[in-house]
Amino acid sequence: MPDVLSLARFQFAMTTVFHFFFVPLSIGLGVCVSVMETRYCMTGDVRYKQLTKFWGKMLILSFAVGVVTGIIQEFQFGMNWSDYSRFVGDIFGAPLAIEALLSFFLESTFLGVWMFSWEKVSKKTHCLFIWLVTIGSTLSALWILTANSFMQHPEGFEIINGRAQMVDFGAVISNPQVWYEFGHVIFAALTLAAFFIMGSSAINIIKKKEVDFYKKSMKTVAIIAIIGAMGTAGVGDLQARALVKDQPLKFAAMEGIYKDTPDPAPWAVLSNINTEKRESEPIIEVPYLLSILSYHKLSGSVRGMDSVTKEFQSKYGDLDYNLPVKTMFYSFRVMAGFGGIFVLMSIIALIGIKKNKIENWKVFLKLMGICTFLPWFATSTGWLITELGRYPWTVYGLFTIADSVSPNVTAGQLLFTNIVYFGLFTILGGVMVYLMVRQFKKGPFADENNLTAENVDPFGYKGV
């Protein structure tokens, strides 16, 4: 049987990955639906109202599942990671409390109000409700990422009686890592939600189902997709440059570098990595590119894992600094590669929609249909890099993972709860997919008080 620490780490990783399937979708859909309803208020065009109602149903479904998995995730701090909670609770608790008491209640309350107030308040008031939902979900992300950023780059604290205690709340929230993570997550959420809409719309256009409705959906969010994809890449570049200084071991593992690079440093597209011999041999590399990515100039060497490990052994002691190099190396390239694909696909989509020829681009629509699912792979690989690269610490340079696990939890208990959670997540995911597929099959007009495409179709026109 695996040990307690391995089971606890697996449980938190499983919960986090599953939870983050829905968080960026909810955040991004909130923005997309808010834009759709704003367009309805500005133009009075009923087509935007139908877009808002249909995609709003997808927002409600993703929000509901995200709440359940988020609650389970926070419970684990007390159940499996109590020593960690004791060490950092005075700091970690503040942003999580603000998130729960302010941001979460803001988004959940006004989501309920928005759902049940159609035709009961003015258009502008109703539009305000969905924007408050979007603001609340964005603020929730900010406070949760504030807590996570302290784990990545602790600031604004002192160690008192063996515990980290906050002495400067301003330093905690102004931590540069907060804003790198926040920007990266928000832009990624916009990308994911926009591609969810465009990809599923492409699938329905191929099937010749409500073609005008789904073309309008694609047109409305194409700009959001471009902003999200390019913003994700831009903030990701800033975050990677910060890692060179703040987490050099993580950065070296992302690049598969064991020895210090020459100056200028080439970037390895693919490498043959031997973790046992601690060697890597580039298969394909681009001259100068790693120096450009690291320092934004044509010169500069990058430290390898061997030299960083020696420094850490001298500074922090003889800990296990062996990261899962292959996982991090290829996760980074999957994430970056998909990011480039998203930029290209969103630009092509916008061109096709502007020319009113998108329904004739069969190959592109099939590729866009595949892109419905790719952003989830990209966001998951991003979190693998973020969390695996912090090993062996829960709080970087201060508190190790081995010291964080609850002392009284047994392997049998964790194995049981892992099985229960996996079963629960499988059921929730299955229900979520079933309900979304059912909604797509019913179509965008089926539930609107007998409003159907056959009798009152606001999309009964040619083109967009």
JSON list of C-alpha atoms in Angstrom, two decimals, residues 220-332:
[
{"chain": "A", "resi": 220, "resn": "THR", "atom": "CA", "xyz": [-19.44, 37.13, -30.24]},
{"chain": "A", "resi": 221, "resn": "VAL", "atom": "CA", "xyz": [-16.61, 35.33, -28.44]},
{"chain": "A", "resi": 222, "resn": "ALA", "atom": "CA", "xyz": [-13.89, 35.24, -31.13]},
{"chain": "A", "resi": 223, "resn": "ILE", "atom": "CA", "xyz": [-12.36, 38.50, -29.91]},
{"chain": "A", "resi": 224, "resn": "ILE", "atom": "CA", "xyz": [-12.49, 37.18, -26.33]},
{"chain": "A", "resi": 225, "resn": "ALA", "atom": "CA", "xyz": [-10.61, 34.08, -27.50]},
{"chain": "A", "resi": 226, "resn": "ILE", "atom": "CA", "xyz": [-7.87, 36.19, -29.11]},
{"chain": "A", "resi": 227, "resn": "ILE", "atom": "CA", "xyz": [-7.53, 38.41, -26.03]},
{"chain": "A", "resi": 228, "resn": "GLY", "atom": "CA", "xyz": [-7.43, 35.36, -23.76]},
{"chain": "A", "resi": 229, "resn": "ALA", "atom": "CA", "xyz": [-4.90, 33.40, -25.80]},
{"chain": "A", "resi": 230, "resn": "MET", "atom": "CA", "xyz": [-2.53, 36.32, -26.33]},
{"chain": "A", "resi": 231, "resn": "GLY", "atom": "CA", "xyz": [-2.92, 37.51, -22.74]},
{"chain": "A", "resi": 232, "resn": "THR", "atom": "CA", "xyz": [-2.14, 34.04, -21.41]},
{"chain": "A", "resi": 233, "resn": "ALA", "atom": "CA", "xyz": [1.05, 33.94, -23.46]},
{"chain": "A", "resi": 234, "resn": "GLY", "atom": "CA", "xyz": [2.09, 37.44, -22.40]},
{"chain": "A", "resi": 235, "resn": "VAL", "atom": "CA", "xyz": [1.60, 36.94, -18.67]},
{"chain": "A", "resi": 236, "resn": "GLY", "atom": "CA", "xyz": [3.09, 33.46, -18.92]},
{"chain": "A", "resi": 237, "resn": "ASP", "atom": "CA", "xyz": [6.24, 35.02, -20.31]},
{"chain": "A", "resi": 238, "resn": "LEU", "atom": "CA", "xyz": [6.44, 37.39, -17.32]},
{"chain": "A", "resi": 239, "resn": "GLN", "atom": "CA", "xyz": [5.84, 34.49, -14.94]},
{"chain": "A", "resi": 240, "resn": "ALA", "atom": "CA", "xyz": [8.54, 32.35, -16.54]},
{"chain": "A", "resi": 241, "resn": "ARG", "atom": "CA", "xyz": [11.08, 35.18, -16.27]},
{"chain": "A", "resi": 242, "resn": "ALA", "atom": "CA", "xyz": [10.24, 35.54, -12.57]},
{"chain": "A", "resi": 243, "resn": "LEU", "atom": "CA", "xyz": [10.88, 31.81, -12.08]},
{"chain": "A", "resi": 244, "resn": "VAL", "atom": "CA", "xyz": [14.46, 32.21, -13.29]},
{"chain": "A", "resi": 245, "resn": "LYS", "atom": "CA", "xyz": [15.10, 34.30, -10.19]},
{"chain": "A", "resi": 246, "resn": "ASP", "atom": "CA", "xyz": [12.57, 33.06, -7.62]},
{"chain": "A", "resi": 247, "resn": "GLN", "atom": "CA", "xyz": [12.34, 29.31, -8.36]},
{"chain": "A", "resi": 248, "resn": "PRO", "atom": "CA", "xyz": [15.42, 28.40, -10.42]},
{"chain": "A", "resi": 249, "resn": "LEU", "atom": "CA", "xyz": [15.05, 24.67, -9.76]},
{"chain": "A", "resi": 250, "resn": "LYS", "atom": "CA", "xyz": [11.53, 24.66, -11.18]},
{"chain": "A", "resi": 251, "resn": "PHE", "atom": "CA", "xyz": [12.65, 26.62, -14.24]},
{"chain": "A", "resi": 252, "resn": "ALA", "atom": "CA", "xyz": [15.60, 24.31, -14.87]},
{"chain": "A", "resi": 253, "resn": "ALA", "atom": "CA", "xyz": [13.29, 21.27, -14.63]},
{"chain": "A", "resi": 254, "resn": "MET", "atom": "CA", "xyz": [10.84, 22.86, -17.09]},
{"chain": "A", "resi": 255, "resn": "GLU", "atom": "CA", "xyz": [13.70, 23.15, -19.55]},
{"chain": "A", "resi": 256, "resn": "GLY", "atom": "CA", "xyz": [15.27, 19.77, -18.75]},
{"chain": "A", "resi": 257, "resn": "ILE", "atom": "CA", "xyz": [18.61, 21.39, -17.86]},
{"chain": "A", "resi": 258, "resn": "TYR", "atom": "CA", "xyz": [20.97, 19.58, -15.49]},
{"chain": "A", "resi": 259, "resn": "LYS", "atom": "CA", "xyz": [24.15, 21.51, -16.30]},
{"chain": "A", "resi": 260, "resn": "ASP", "atom": "CA", "xyz": [24.48, 25.27, -16.60]},
{"chain": "A", "resi": 261, "resn": "THR", "atom": "CA", "xyz": [23.85, 26.31, -20.19]},
{"chain": "A", "resi": 262, "resn": "PRO", "atom": "CA", "xyz": [26.32, 28.11, -22.44]},
{"chain": "A", "resi": 263, "resn": "ASP", "atom": "CA", "xyz": [25.90, 31.82, -23.09]},
{"chain": "A", "resi": 264, "resn": "PRO", "atom": "CA", "xyz": [23.79, 32.41, -25.17]},
{"chain": "A", "resi": 265, "resn": "ALA", "atom": "CA", "xyz": [21.46, 29.57, -24.21]},
{"chain": "A", "resi": 266, "resn": "PRO", "atom": "CA", "xyz": [19.61, 27.52, -26.85]},
{"chain": "A", "resi": 267, "resn": "TRP", "atom": "CA", "xyz": [16.05, 26.32, -26.22]},
{"chain": "A", "resi": 268, "resn": "ALA", "atom": "CA", "xyz": [15.39, 22.59, -26.54]},
{"chain": "A", "resi": 269, "resn": "VAL", "atom": "CA", "xyz": [12.14, 21.79, -28.32]},
{"chain": "A", "resi": 270, "resn": "LEU", "atom": "CA", "xyz": [12.66, 18.10, -27.57]},
{"chain": "A", "resi": 271, "resn": "SER", "atom": "CA", "xyz": [15.28, 16.42, -25.39]},
{"chain": "A", "resi": 272, "resn": "ASN", "atom": "CA", "xyz": [16.37, 12.93, -24.48]},
{"chain": "A", "resi": 273, "resn": "ILE", "atom": "CA", "xyz": [16.25, 13.15, -20.67]},
{"chain": "A", "resi": 274, "resn": "ASN", "atom": "CA", "xyz": [17.89, 10.51, -18.47]},
{"chain": "A", "resi": 275, "resn": "THR", "atom": "CA", "xyz": [16.84, 11.17, -14.87]},
{"chain": "A", "resi": 276, "resn": "GLU", "atom": "CA", "xyz": [18.99, 8.39, -13.42]},
{"chain": "A", "resi": 277, "resn": "LYS", "atom": "CA", "xyz": [22.21, 9.74, -14.95]},
{"chain": "A", "resi": 278, "resn": "ARG", "atom": "CA", "xyz": [20.98, 13.34, -14.57]},
{"chain": "A", "resi": 279, "resn": "GLU", "atom": "CA", "xyz": [21.67, 14.06, -18.21]},
{"chain": "A", "resi": 280, "resn": "SER", "atom": "CA", "xyz": [19.72, 15.57, -21.06]},
{"chain": "A", "resi": 281, "resn": "GLU", "atom": "CA", "xyz": [20.62, 15.66, -24.73]},
{"chain": "A", "resi": 282, "resn": "PRO", "atom": "CA", "xyz": [18.70, 18.05, -26.98]},
{"chain": "A", "resi": 283, "resn": "ILE", "atom": "CA", "xyz": [17.07, 16.45, -30.01]},
{"chain": "A", "resi": 284, "resn": "ILE", "atom": "CA", "xyz": [15.80, 19.68, -31.55]},
{"chain": "A", "resi": 285, "resn": "GLU", "atom": "CA", "xyz": [16.97, 23.05, -30.30]},
{"chain": "A", "resi": 286, "resn": "VAL", "atom": "CA", "xyz": [16.71, 26.69, -31.32]},
{"chain": "A", "resi": 287, "resn": "PRO", "atom": "CA", "xyz": [19.83, 28.86, -30.80]},
{"chain": "A", "resi": 288, "resn": "TYR", "atom": "CA", "xyz": [19.53, 31.91, -28.52]},
{"chain": "A", "resi": 289, "resn": "LEU", "atom": "CA", "xyz": [15.88, 31.25, -27.73]},
{"chain": "A", "resi": 290, "resn": "LEU", "atom": "CA", "xyz": [16.25, 30.25, -24.07]},
{"chain": "A", "resi": 291, "resn": "SER", "atom": "CA", "xyz": [18.24, 33.42, -23.37]},
{"chain": "A", "resi": 292, "resn": "ILE", "atom": "CA", "xyz": [15.51, 35.43, -25.09]},
{"chain": "A", "resi": 293, "resn": "LEU", "atom": "CA", "xyz": [12.77, 33.70, -23.09]},
{"chain": "A", "resi": 294, "resn": "SER", "atom": "CA", "xyz": [14.67, 34.04, -19.81]},
{"chain": "A", "resi": 295, "resn": "TYR", "atom": "CA", "xyz": [16.08, 37.56, -20.08]},
{"chain": "A", "resi": 296, "resn": "HIS", "atom": "CA", "xyz": [14.57, 39.11, -23.23]},
{"chain": "A", "resi": 297, "resn": "LYS", "atom": "CA", "xyz": [18.00, 39.51, -24.75]},
{"chain": "A", "resi": 298, "resn": "LEU", "atom": "CA", "xyz": [20.38, 37.53, -26.97]},
{"chain": "A", "resi": 299, "resn": "SER", "atom": "CA", "xyz": [22.75, 36.62, -24.15]},
{"chain": "A", "resi": 300, "resn": "GLY", "atom": "CA", "xyz": [22.64, 35.02, -20.74]},
{"chain": "A", "resi": 301, "resn": "SER", "atom": "CA", "xyz": [23.29, 31.60, -19.27]},
{"chain": "A", "resi": 302, "resn": "VAL", "atom": "CA", "xyz": [20.63, 29.61, -17.38]},
{"chain": "A", "resi": 303, "resn": "ARG", "atom": "CA", "xyz": [21.51, 27.62, -14.30]},
{"chain": "A", "resi": 304, "resn": "GLY", "atom": "CA", "xyz": [21.01, 23.88, -14.33]},
{"chain": "A", "resi": 305, "resn": "MET", "atom": "CA", "xyz": [19.49, 21.63, -11.68]},
{"chain": "A", "resi": 306, "resn": "ASP", "atom": "CA", "xyz": [22.86, 20.37, -10.45]},
{"chain": "A", "resi": 307, "resn": "SER", "atom": "CA", "xyz": [24.21, 23.78, -9.45]},
{"chain": "A", "resi": 308, "resn": "VAL", "atom": "CA", "xyz": [20.86, 24.91, -8.01]},
{"chain": "A", "resi": 309, "resn": "THR", "atom": "CA", "xyz": [20.62, 21.70, -5.97]},
{"chain": "A", "resi": 310, "resn": "LYS", "atom": "CA", "xyz": [24.09, 22.28, -4.47]},
{"chain": "A", "resi": 311, "resn": "GLU", "atom": "CA", "xyz": [23.06, 25.80, -3.47]},
{"chain": "A", "resi": 312, "resn": "PHE", "atom": "CA", "xyz": [19.85, 24.52, -1.89]},
{"chain": "A", "resi": 313, "resn": "GLN", "atom": "CA", "xyz": [21.68, 21.80, 0.00]},
{"chain": "A", "resi": 314, "resn": "SER", "atom": "CA", "xyz": [23.94, 24.44, 1.48]},
{"chain": "A", "resi": 315, "resn": "LYS", "atom": "CA", "xyz": [21.07, 26.80, 2.25]},
{"chain": "A", "resi": 316, "resn": "TYR", "atom": "CA", "xyz": [18.23, 24.49, 3.29]},
{"chain": "A", "resi": 317, "resn": "GLY", "atom": "CA", "xyz": [19.87, 21.17, 4.11]},
{"chain": "A", "resi": 318, "resn": "ASP", "atom": "CA", "xyz": [20.01, 17.73, 2.57]},
{"chain": "A", "resi": 319, "resn": "LEU", "atom": "CA", "xyz": [16.44, 17.38, 1.25]},
{"chain": "A", "resi": 320, "resn": "ASP", "atom": "CA", "xyz": [15.17, 15.49, -1.78]},
{"chain": "A", "resi": 321, "resn": "TYR", "atom": "CA", "xyz": [15.36, 18.04, -4.60]},
{"chain": "A", "resi": 322, "resn": "ASN", "atom": "CA", "xyz": [14.64, 15.56, -7.41]},
{"chain": "A", "resi": 323, "resn": "LEU", "atom": "CA", "xyz": [11.71, 16.92, -9.41]},
{"chain": "A", "resi": 324, "resn": "PRO", "atom": "CA", "xyz": [9.71, 14.93, -11.99]},
{"chain": "A", "resi": 325, "resn": "VAL", "atom": "CA", "xyz": [11.74, 16.44, -14.81]},
{"chain": "A", "resi": 326, "resn": "LYS", "atom": "CA", "xyz": [10.16, 14.64, -17.76]},
{"chain": "A", "resi": 327, "resn": "THR", "atom": "CA", "xyz": [6.65, 15.51, -16.60]},
{"chain": "A", "resi": 328, "resn": "MET", "atom": "CA", "xyz": [7.54, 19.16, -16.17]},
{"chain": "A", "resi": 329, "resn": "PHE", "atom": "CA", "xyz": [9.55, 19.38, -19.40]},
{"chain": "A", "resi": 330, "resn": "TYR", "atom": "CA", "xyz": [6.77, 18.01, -21.60]},
{"chain": "A", "resi": 331, "resn": "SER", "atom": "CA", "xyz": [3.96, 19.67, -19.63]},
{"chain": "A", "resi": 332, "resn": "PHE", "atom": "CA", "xyz": [5.50, 23.05, -20.37]}
]
